[in-house]
Structure formats: C-alpha cells, structure tokens
Short mmCIF file of C-alpha atoms in Angstrom, two decimals:
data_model
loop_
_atom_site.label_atom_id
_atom_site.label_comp_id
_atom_site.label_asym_id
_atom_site.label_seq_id
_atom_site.Cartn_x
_atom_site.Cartn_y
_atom_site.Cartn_z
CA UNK A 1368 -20.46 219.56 -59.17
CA UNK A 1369 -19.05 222.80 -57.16
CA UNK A 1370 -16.11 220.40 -55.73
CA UNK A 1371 -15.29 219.02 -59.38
CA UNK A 1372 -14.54 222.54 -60.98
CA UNK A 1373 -13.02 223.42 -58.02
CA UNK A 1374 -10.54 220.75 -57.75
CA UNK A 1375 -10.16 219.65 -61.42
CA UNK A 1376 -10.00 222.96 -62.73
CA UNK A 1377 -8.04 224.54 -59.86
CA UNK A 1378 -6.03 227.92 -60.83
CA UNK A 1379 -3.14 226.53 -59.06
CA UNK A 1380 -3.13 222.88 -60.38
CA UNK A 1381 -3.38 224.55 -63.92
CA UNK A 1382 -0.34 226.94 -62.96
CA UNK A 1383 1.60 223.79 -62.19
CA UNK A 1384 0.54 221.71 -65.43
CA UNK A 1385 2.19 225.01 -67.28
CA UNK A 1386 5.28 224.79 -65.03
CA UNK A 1387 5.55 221.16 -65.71
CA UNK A 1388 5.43 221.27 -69.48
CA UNK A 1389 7.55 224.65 -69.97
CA UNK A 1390 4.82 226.58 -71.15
CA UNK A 1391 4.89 230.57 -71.12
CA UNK A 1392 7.88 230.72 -69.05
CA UNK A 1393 8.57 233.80 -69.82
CA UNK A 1394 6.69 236.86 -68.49
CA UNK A 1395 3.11 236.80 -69.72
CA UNK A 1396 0.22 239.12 -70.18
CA UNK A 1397 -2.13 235.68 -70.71
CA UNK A 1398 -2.42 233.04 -67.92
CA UNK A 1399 -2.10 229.38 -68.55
CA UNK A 1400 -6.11 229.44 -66.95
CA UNK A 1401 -6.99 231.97 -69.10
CA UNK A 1402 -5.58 230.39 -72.38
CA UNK A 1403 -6.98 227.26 -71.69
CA UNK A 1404 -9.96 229.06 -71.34
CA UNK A 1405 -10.05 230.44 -74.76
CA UNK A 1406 -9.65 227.29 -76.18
CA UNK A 1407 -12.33 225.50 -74.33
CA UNK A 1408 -14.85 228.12 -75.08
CA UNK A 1409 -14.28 229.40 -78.44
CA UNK A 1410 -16.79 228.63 -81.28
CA UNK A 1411 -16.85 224.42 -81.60
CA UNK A 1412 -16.19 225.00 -85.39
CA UNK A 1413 -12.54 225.37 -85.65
CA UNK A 1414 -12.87 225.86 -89.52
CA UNK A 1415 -14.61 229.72 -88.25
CA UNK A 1416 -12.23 230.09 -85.48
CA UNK A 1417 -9.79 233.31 -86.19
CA UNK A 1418 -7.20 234.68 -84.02
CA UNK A 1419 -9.13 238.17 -83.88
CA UNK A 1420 -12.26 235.97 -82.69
CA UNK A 1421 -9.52 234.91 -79.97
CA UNK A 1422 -8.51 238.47 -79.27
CA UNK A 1423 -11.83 239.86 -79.04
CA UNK A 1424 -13.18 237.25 -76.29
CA UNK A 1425 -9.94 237.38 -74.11
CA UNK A 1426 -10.90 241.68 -74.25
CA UNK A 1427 -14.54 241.01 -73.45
CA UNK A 1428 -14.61 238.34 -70.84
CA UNK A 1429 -11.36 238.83 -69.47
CA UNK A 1430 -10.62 242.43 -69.53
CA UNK A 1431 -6.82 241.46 -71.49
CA UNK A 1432 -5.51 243.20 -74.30
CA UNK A 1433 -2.96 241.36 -76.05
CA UNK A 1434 -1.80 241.43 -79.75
CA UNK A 1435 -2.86 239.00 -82.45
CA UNK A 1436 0.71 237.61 -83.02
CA UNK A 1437 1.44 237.73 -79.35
CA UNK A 1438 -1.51 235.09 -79.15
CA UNK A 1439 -0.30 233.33 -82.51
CA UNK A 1440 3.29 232.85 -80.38
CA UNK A 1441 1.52 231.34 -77.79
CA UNK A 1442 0.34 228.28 -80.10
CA UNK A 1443 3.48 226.32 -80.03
CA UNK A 1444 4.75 223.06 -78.88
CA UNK A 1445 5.22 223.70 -75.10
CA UNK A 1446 1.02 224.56 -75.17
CA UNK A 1447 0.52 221.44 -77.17
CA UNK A 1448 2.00 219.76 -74.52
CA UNK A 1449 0.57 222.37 -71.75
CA UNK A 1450 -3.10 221.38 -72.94
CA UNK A 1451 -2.50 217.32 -73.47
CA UNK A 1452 -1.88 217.22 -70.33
CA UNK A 1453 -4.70 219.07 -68.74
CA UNK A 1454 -6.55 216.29 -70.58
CA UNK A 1455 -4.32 213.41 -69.14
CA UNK A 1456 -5.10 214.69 -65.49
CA UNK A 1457 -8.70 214.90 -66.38
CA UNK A 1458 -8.48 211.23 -67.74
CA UNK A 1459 -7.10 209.97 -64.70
CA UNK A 1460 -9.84 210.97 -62.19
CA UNK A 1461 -13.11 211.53 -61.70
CA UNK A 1462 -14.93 207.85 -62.23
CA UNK A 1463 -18.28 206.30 -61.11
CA UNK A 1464 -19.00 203.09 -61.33
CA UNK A 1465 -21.78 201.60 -63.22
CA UNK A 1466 -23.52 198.01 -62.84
CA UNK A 1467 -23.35 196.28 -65.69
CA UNK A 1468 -25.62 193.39 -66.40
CA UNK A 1469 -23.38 189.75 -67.27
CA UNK A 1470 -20.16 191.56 -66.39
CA UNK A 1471 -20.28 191.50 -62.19
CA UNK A 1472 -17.01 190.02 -61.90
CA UNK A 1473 -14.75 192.59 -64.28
CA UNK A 1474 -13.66 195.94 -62.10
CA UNK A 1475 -12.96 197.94 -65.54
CA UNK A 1476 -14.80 196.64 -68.85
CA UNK A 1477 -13.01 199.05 -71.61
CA UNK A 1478 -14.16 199.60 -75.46
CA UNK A 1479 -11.52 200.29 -77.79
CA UNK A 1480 -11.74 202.00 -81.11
CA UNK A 1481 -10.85 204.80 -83.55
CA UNK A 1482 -12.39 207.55 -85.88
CA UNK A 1483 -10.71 208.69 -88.89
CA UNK A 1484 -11.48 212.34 -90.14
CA UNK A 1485 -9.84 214.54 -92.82
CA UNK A 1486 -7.96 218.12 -92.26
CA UNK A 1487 -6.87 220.45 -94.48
CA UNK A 1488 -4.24 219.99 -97.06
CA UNK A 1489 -1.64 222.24 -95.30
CA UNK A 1490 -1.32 219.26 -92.13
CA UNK A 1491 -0.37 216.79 -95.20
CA UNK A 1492 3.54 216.68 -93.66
CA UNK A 1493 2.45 216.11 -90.01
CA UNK A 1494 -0.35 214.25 -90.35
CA UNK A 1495 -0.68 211.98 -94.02
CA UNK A 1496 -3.59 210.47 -94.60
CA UNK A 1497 -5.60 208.66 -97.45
CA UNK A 1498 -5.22 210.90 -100.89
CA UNK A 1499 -4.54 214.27 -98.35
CA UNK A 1500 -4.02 215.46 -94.18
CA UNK A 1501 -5.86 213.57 -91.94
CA UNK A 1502 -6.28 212.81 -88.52
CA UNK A 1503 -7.24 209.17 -86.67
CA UNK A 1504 -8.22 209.49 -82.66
CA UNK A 1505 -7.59 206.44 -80.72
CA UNK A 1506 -9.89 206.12 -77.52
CA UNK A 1507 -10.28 204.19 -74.56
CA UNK A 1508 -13.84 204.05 -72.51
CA UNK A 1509 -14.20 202.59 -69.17
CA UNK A 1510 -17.93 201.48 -69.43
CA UNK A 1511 -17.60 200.18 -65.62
CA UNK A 1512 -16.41 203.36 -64.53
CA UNK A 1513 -17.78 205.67 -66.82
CA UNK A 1514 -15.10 207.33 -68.33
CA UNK A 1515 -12.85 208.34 -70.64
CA UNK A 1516 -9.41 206.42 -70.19
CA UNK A 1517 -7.09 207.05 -72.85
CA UNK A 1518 -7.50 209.37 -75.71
CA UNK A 1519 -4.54 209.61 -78.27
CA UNK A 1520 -3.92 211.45 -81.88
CA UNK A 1521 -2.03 209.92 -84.37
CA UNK A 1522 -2.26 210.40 -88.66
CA UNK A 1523 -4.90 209.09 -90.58
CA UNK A 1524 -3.10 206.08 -91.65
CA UNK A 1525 -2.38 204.62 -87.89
CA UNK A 1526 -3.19 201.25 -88.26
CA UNK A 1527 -5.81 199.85 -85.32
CA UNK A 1528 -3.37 196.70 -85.69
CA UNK A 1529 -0.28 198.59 -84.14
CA UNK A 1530 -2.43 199.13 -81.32
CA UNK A 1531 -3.56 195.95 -80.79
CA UNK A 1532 -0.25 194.91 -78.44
CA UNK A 1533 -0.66 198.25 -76.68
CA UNK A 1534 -2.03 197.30 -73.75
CA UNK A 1535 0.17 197.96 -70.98
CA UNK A 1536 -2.31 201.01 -69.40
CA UNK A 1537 -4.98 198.12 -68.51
CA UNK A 1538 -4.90 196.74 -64.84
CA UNK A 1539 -4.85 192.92 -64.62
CA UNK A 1540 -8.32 190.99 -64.73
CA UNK A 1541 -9.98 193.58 -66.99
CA UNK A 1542 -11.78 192.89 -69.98
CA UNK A 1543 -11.45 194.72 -73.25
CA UNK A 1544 -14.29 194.73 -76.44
CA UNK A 1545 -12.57 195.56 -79.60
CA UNK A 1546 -14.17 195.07 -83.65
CA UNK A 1547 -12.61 193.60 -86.10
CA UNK A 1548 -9.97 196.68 -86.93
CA UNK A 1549 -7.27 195.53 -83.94
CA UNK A 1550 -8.22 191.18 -84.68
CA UNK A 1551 -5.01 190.20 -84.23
CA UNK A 1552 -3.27 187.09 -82.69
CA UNK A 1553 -0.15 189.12 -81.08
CA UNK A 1554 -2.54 191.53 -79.72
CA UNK A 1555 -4.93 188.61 -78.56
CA UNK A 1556 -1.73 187.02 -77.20
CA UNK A 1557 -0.67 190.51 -75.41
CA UNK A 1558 -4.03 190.80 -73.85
CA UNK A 1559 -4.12 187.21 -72.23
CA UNK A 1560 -0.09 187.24 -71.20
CA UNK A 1561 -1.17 190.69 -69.34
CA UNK A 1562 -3.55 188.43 -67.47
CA UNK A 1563 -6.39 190.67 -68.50
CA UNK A 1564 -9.57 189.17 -70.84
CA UNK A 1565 -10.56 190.31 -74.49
CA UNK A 1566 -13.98 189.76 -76.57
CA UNK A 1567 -13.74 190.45 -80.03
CA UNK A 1568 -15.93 189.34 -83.17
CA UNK A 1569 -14.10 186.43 -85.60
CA UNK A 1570 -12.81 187.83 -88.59
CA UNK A 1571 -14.39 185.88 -91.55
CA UNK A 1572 -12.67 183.06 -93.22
CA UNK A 1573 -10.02 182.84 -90.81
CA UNK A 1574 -8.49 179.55 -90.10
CA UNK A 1575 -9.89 177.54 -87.09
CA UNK A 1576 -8.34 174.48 -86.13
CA UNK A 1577 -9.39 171.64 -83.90
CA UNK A 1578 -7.15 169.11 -81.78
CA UNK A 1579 -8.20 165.56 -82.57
CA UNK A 1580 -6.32 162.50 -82.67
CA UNK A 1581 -3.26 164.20 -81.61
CA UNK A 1582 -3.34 166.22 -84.81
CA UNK A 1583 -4.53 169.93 -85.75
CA UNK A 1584 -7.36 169.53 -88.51
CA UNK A 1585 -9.40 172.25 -90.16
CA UNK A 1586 -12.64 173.04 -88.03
CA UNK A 1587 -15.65 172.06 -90.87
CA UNK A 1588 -17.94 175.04 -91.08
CA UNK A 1589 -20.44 173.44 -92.89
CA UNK A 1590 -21.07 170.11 -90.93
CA UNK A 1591 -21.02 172.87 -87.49
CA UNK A 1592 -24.04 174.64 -90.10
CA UNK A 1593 -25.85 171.93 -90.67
CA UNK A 1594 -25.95 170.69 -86.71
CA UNK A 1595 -27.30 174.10 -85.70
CA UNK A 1596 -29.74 173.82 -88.36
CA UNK A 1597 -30.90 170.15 -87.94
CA UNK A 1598 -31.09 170.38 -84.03
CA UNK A 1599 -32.51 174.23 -84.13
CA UNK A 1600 -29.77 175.41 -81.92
CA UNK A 1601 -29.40 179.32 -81.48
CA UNK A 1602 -25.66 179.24 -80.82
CA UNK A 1603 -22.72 176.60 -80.40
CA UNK A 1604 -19.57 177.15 -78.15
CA UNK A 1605 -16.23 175.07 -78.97
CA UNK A 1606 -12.53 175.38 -77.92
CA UNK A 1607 -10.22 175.62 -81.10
CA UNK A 1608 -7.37 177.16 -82.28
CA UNK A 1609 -6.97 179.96 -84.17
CA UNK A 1610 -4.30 180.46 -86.71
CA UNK A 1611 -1.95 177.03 -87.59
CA UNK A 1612 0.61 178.78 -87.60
CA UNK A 1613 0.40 180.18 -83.76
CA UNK A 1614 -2.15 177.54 -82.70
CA UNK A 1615 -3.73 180.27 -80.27
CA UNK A 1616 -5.90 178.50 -77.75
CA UNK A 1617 -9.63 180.64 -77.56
CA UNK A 1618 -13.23 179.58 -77.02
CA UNK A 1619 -15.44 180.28 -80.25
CA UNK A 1620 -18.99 181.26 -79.74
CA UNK A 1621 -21.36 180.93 -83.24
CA UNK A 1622 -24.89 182.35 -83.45
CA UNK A 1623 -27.25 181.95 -86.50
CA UNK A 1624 -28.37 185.08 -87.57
CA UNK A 1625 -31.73 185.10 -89.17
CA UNK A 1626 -31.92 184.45 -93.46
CA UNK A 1627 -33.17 187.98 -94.35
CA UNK A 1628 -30.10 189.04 -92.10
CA UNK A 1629 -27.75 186.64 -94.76
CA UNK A 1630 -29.59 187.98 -97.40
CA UNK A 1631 -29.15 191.25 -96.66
CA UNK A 1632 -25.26 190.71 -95.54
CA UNK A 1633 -25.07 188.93 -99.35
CA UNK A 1634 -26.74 191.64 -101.21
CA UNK A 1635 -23.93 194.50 -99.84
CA UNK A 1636 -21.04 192.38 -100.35
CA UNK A 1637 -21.94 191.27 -103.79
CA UNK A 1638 -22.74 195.11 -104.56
CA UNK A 1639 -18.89 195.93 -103.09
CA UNK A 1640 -17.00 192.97 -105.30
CA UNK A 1641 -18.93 194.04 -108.41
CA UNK A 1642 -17.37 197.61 -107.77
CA UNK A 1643 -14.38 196.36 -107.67
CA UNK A 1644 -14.35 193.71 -110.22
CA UNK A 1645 -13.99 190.85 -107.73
CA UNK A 1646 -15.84 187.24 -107.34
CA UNK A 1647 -17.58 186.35 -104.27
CA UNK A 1648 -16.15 183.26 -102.82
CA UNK A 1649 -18.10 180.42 -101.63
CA UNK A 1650 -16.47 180.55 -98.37
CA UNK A 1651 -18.16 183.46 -97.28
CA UNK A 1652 -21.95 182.53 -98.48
CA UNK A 1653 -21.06 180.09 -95.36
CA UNK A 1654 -19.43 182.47 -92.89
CA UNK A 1655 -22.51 184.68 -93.26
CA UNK A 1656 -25.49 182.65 -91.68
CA UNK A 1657 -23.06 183.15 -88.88
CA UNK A 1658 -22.50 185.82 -86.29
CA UNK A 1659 -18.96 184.37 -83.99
CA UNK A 1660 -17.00 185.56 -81.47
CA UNK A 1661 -14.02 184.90 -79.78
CA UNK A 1662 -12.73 185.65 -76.09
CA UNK A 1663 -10.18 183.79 -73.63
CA UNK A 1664 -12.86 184.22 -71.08
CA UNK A 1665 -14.89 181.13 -69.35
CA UNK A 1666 -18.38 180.36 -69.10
CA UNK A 1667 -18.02 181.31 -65.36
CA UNK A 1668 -17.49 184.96 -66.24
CA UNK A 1669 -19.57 185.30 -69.58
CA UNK A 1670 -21.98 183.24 -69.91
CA UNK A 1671 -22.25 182.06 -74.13
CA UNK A 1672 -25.72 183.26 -74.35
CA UNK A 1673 -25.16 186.35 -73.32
CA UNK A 1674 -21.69 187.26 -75.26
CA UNK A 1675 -23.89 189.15 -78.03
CA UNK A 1676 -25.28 191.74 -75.33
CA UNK A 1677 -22.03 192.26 -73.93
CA UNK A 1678 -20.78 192.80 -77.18
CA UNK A 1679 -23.32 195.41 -77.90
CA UNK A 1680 -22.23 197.63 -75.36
CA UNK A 1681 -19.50 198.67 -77.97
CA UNK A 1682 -22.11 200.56 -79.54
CA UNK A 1683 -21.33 203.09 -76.53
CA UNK A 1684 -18.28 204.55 -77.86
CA UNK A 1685 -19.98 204.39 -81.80
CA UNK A 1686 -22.07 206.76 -79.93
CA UNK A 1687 -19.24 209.22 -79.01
CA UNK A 1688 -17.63 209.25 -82.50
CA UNK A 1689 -21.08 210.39 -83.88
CA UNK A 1690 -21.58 213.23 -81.35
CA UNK A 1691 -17.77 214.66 -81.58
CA UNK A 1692 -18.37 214.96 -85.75
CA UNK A 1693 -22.15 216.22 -85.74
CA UNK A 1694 -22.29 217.93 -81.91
CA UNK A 1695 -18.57 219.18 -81.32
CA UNK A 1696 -17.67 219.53 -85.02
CA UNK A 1697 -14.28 217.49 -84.89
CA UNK A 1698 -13.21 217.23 -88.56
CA UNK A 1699 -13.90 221.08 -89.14
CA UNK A 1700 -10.80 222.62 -89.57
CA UNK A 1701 -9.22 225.88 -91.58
CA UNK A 1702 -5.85 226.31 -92.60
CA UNK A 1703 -3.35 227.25 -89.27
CA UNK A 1704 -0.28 226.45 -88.18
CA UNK A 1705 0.14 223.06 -87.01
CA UNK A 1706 0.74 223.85 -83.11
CA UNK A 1707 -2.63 226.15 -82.93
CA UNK A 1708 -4.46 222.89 -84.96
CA UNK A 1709 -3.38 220.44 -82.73
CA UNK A 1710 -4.35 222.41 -79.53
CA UNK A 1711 -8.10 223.22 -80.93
CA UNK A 1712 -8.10 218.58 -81.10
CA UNK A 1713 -7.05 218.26 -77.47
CA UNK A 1714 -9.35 221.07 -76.13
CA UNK A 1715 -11.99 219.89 -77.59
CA UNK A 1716 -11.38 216.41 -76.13
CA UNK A 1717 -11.10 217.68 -72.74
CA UNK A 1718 -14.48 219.63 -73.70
CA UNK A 1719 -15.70 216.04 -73.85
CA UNK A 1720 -14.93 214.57 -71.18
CA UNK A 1721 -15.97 217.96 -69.14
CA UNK A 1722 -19.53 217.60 -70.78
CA UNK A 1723 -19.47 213.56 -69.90
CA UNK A 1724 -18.39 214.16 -66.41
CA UNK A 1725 -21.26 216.78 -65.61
CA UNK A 1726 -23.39 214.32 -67.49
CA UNK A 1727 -22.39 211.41 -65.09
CA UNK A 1728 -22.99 213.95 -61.67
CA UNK A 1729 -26.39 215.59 -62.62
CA UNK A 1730 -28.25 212.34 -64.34
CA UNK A 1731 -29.53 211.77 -60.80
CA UNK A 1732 -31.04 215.92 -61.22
CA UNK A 1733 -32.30 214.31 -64.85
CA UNK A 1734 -33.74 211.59 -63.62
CA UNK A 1735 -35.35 212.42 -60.62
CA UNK A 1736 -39.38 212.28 -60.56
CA UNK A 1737 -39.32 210.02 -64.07
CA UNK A 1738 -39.22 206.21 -63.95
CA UNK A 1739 -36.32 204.22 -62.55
CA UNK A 1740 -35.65 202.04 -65.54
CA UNK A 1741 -35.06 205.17 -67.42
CA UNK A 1742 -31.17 206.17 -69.32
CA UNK A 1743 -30.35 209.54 -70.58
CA UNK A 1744 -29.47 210.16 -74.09
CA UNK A 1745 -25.87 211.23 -74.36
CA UNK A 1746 -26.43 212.35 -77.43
CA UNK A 1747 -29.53 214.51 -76.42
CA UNK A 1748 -28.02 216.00 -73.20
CA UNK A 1749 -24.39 216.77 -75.14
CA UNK A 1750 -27.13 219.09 -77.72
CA UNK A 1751 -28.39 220.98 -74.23
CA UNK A 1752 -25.16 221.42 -72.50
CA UNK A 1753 -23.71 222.65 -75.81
CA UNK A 1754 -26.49 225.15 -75.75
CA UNK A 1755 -25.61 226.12 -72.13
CA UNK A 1756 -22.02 226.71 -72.86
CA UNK A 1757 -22.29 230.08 -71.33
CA UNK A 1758 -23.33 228.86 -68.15
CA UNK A 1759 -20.66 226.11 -67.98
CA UNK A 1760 -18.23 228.97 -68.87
CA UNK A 1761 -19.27 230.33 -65.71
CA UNK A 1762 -18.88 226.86 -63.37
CA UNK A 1763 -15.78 226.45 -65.21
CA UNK A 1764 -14.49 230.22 -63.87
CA UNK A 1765 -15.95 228.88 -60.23
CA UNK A 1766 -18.32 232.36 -60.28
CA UNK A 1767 -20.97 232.27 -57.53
CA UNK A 1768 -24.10 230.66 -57.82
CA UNK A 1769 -23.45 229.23 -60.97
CA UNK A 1770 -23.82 225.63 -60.28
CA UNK A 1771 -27.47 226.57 -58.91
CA UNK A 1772 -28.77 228.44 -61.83
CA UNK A 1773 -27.02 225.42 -64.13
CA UNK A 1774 -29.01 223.11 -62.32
CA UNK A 1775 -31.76 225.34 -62.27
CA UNK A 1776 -31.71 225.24 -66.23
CA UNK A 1777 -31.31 221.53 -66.43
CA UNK A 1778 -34.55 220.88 -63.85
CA UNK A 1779 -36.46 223.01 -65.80
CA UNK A 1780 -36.27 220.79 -69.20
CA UNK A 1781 -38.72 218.42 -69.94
CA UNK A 1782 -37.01 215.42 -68.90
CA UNK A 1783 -38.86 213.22 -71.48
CA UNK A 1784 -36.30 215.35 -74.30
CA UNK A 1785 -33.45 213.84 -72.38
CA UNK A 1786 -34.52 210.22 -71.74
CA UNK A 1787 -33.02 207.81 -74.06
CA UNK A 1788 -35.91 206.35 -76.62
CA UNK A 1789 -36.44 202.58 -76.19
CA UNK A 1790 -36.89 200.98 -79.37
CA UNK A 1791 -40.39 200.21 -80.48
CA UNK A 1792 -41.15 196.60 -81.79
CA UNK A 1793 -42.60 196.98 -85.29
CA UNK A 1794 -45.67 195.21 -86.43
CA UNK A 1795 -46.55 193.67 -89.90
CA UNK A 1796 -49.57 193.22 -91.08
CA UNK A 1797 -50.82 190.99 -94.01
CA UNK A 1798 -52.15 192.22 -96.58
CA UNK A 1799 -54.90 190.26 -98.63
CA UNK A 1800 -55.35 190.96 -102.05
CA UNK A 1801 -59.02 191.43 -103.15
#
C-alpha cells in the first residue's frame, strides 16, 4: 500500500502528466499535485462544492493563498486534459488477478456497460441529453484482473450501439459480457474478427435462422418450447444464424425460466404497452418462458450449463453504477463552467478506482481471522473508506505512518460489517384454513 501511493501518485510522475498535457505552464503559485489534490478531496457533492470551499482548503492544508479567480483560471481545457490523464495512467496499472470459476482459460474477462445521469441545464450545449444536459459514462471492468480498464464520458444520448464495434483496446482471446444495450451484429462481428470472444443475452424476437436442406429457414420457437417441456429439459444449445440478412454464425443457449418468473415478466410488459397505448404481441408471450444467450464461444471454454453464472458476474459493474450515484454522489452537480464540471467527473473517477485499488490490497487485512469462503462488500467497504477520507488524504500526501494507522482503523472494524451477505433461502409455509 506504501509502494502504490508512492509510485502511482509520485510528485514527479504528476509534474510530468502536467508537462505532457500543457497544463499551468506558466509560473504558478498552485502545483499540478496540489490541484489534483483539491479535486480528489473536496466534498463528494459537487452540487455544494464552491470555489471559496476550494480556496479555503488549499489555505488550511496547504499553507497557499491564491485568489478565487486565479483558481477559476485554472479550470480550463489543458486541466481537463491534465486530470484525464492521471486517470488513464491509473487505468493502465495496478491489476491482480482473480480466479474465476468456468472462466480458467480467458486471461482478461471484461463487463461492459453505461450509466446515464442528468446535469444541470447550463451543460445543455456540451453535453444534450433527453428533455435537458446530461451525461452517459462508458466503463470497462476487468473482472480477471480486478480493475478498472477503460472509463470514458460522452452526452447523455451516446448510443451503447456506437460502441459496440469499439473494441480495438481488448487483447486477443479475451472475452467480453455485454446486455442487451450494445446487441448488435457489427459489433458481434467486430468482437469475433478481433479474435477475442463475446457473451451477450438474445434480444427478443429477433430472427434466428437454421441451415437445413441447403436452405436458411426460420428457427420454430414453439416446437423448441414444447421439446423442453415434453422431455423436462432445463436448457437446449443449437448453432443458428442470426439475422438473414448477415447470416451471423453463433451458438444459442435457451433456459426455461420458471412460470411465476413468465408471469411476472407478462404482468410488467403488459403494464408498459397499456401506458403507451400498444398491443402485446403473441410473439413475445413465447420469447418469455425463455431466458437465451448467445456467444461465439465453444463448449470447451463455457460449458452451456454454466453460461447463466458467467453471465451473472455482470452484476459486478451494476454494482459500481449504484455506489458512484448513492456513495460518491455522481449526478450532483451545480451550475459552473463547463471545464471546472468536467474535471469534478474525472476526479471523482480516479477517486474510484483509488478506493477499488486499496480495496483489492487490504481485503487480505479484511479478511484475515474470518472464514475463507468469505467476499467483501464493495459497497460496504466504499461507505468506510469514504468515512476515512482524511486518512487516505494523508497516504495520498505519502505522510509518515499513515498507512499503519489506516490499517490500524480498518483492523479495528468488525469484519462481519464488511463481509458480503450471502443470500438466505426463504421458506414457505402452508397455511391451513380452520
């Protein structure tokens, strides 16, 4: 932990990240350290964030007195740049690799997917959205090696489509998890002519084709639905094509899903068509006893039974979306300029991935003396290590003996508030009527 602030927040490595980017070439009161140290410790809610706050901890912790609109000068593109950056060169180090049960044979197993989140209307030019400003964060988690790998801000109305055929970052024979957002033959296409693997669920009533009798005919749903039902069969794995007009090659895996699950999946899509005035098509009573997915990968490397655990590890990055909007506060956001807005988003992604890195080199301090089988909450441990931002401010500023009394503070928690909960199977009873 005392190497990683010293070598990923090094003084000098910072100093050169400023040189690189252009920012505060010109003779400064403020250091690019110390500005980017403002910004990672300011108050996590950027809609109560004022310049004088700014002003008033650079004067208390740092001993610098500088003008409000001297700081206001400092928020412009060259520190946008200055502080994306930082982030990039914290993206590219500092993994660890996990085991991952079904998935021995992938190096790097990567979840893709986005959060949307509105800002003020004063963004609207730089960053439309749906009805005002808004803001959509594409990332990029290496469940293998435990880490963020590619974090990028665009406008709320990025389409996850457009991003489907970006793939050139991933190294060859990795597998990537996507939902339904980025389904899309070109990107499938992409993914496979990269020589890397996808797993993705089917979008419903799409067009699935079989090769028989040296013709393409329509895959029947309902005679595949009434096999699994006759023979009891929990899941069915076939080859067909995807798309007529493409004629994409993949291997189609269909589960039943229990009838109160259908029911259930009927009852919310009826309530959504009647809001809109809409009829619900036969088509899709039948696509929902199913659950399906699609991947280019063989049995060899996923095994069909297993594809819906795999596919659950997507949950993960769900996960991180729901701690940066309730623990980091990522959609709270005042009226600013533009620049100063933009640098608050990338600082607190590189607050992040700081908190997920300590995370990943102290869970063997968390879990030490508690039972091997045992996973800490990310969600729980983010809540703590927000709490302790003080103390991190003080790793993060490489002052002495700060590591100990950090990991003093974490040994001293009850480690059963930090464990993740494993979920209890309910019971029903039967009630008899008297």
């Amino acid at each position: 932990l005392t190497n990683y602030f010293a070598e990923s927040f090094d003084q000098s490595r910072i100093e050169e990240i400023a040189r690189e980017t252009g920012f505060c070439k010109r003779k400064r009161k403020l250091s690019p350290f110390q500005f980017l140290q403002t910004l990672l410790f300011k108050d996590f809610d950027g809609s109560k964030q004022s310049l004088n706050d700014h002003v008033i901890q650079l004067s208390c912790e740092e001993n610098k007195t500088i003008r409000k609109q001297s700081l206001d000068e400092r928020f412009n593109k060259t520190s946008v740049e200055f502080v994306k950056q930082v982030l990039i060169d914290q993206l590219q180090s500092h993994s660890q690799e996990q085991k991952l049960p079904f998935l021995d044979l992938f190096n790097h197993v990567y979840l893709q997917d986005s959060t949307k989140f509105k800002l003020p209307h004063c963004f609207r030019a730089s960053y439309p959205g749906y009805h005002q400003a808004g803001a959509s964060i594409q990332l990029v988690l290496d469940i293998k090696q435990s880490h963020f790998s590619q974090i990028n801000i665009h406008h709320q109305t990025h389409n996850d489509v457009t991003e489907s055929e970006n793939i050139g970052w991933m190294p060859s024979g990795s597998l990537l998890i996507r939902d339904l957002g980025y389904f899309s033959v070109e990107g499938f296409k992409a993914i496979e002519e990269h020589n890397c693997y996808f797993l993705s669920r089917l979008q419903p009533r799409s067009a699935l084709f079989q090769y028989k009798d040296d013709a393409f005919i329509r895959f029947d749903l309902n005679k595949l639905l009434r096999r699994m039902k006759r023979y009891k069969l929990p899941y069915v794995e076939e080859q067909l094509y995807l798309n007529l007009q493409y004629k994409y090659p993949v291997r189609v895996c269909f589960f039943l899903v229990p009838t109160s699950v259908r029911k259930q999946r009927l009852q919310v899509k009826s309530k959504y068509n009647k809001n809109r005035g809409w009829k619900q098509s036969k088509e899709y009573g039948l696509w929902s006893w199913f659950n399906a997915y699609l991947t280019n990968t063989d049995n060899r490397m996923i095994e069909a039974a297993s594809i819906p655990q795999v596919y659950k590890y997507r949950w993960q990055i769900e996960l991180i979306f729901k701690t940066w909007k309730s623990n980091y506060h990522l959609e709270k956001m005042k009226s600013m300029k533009v620049e100063r807005m933009e640098c608050y988003l990338y600082s607190l992604l590189l607050k992040t991935v700081l908190h997920r890195n300590i995370l990943n080199m102290c869970s063997g301090q968390v879990l030490r003396k508690t039972d091997i089988d045992c996973e800490i909450s990310f969600i729980k441990f983010t809540k703590l290590i927000i709490m302790l931002d003080r103390i991190v401010l003080h790793m993060f500023r490489q002052l002495p003996n700060a590591v100990e009394a950090f990991l003093l503070l974490i040994d001293k928690q009850n480690k059963s508030m930090l464990i993740k909960e494993k979920k209890r199977k309910t019971v029903k009873f039967n009630t008899v009527n008297k």
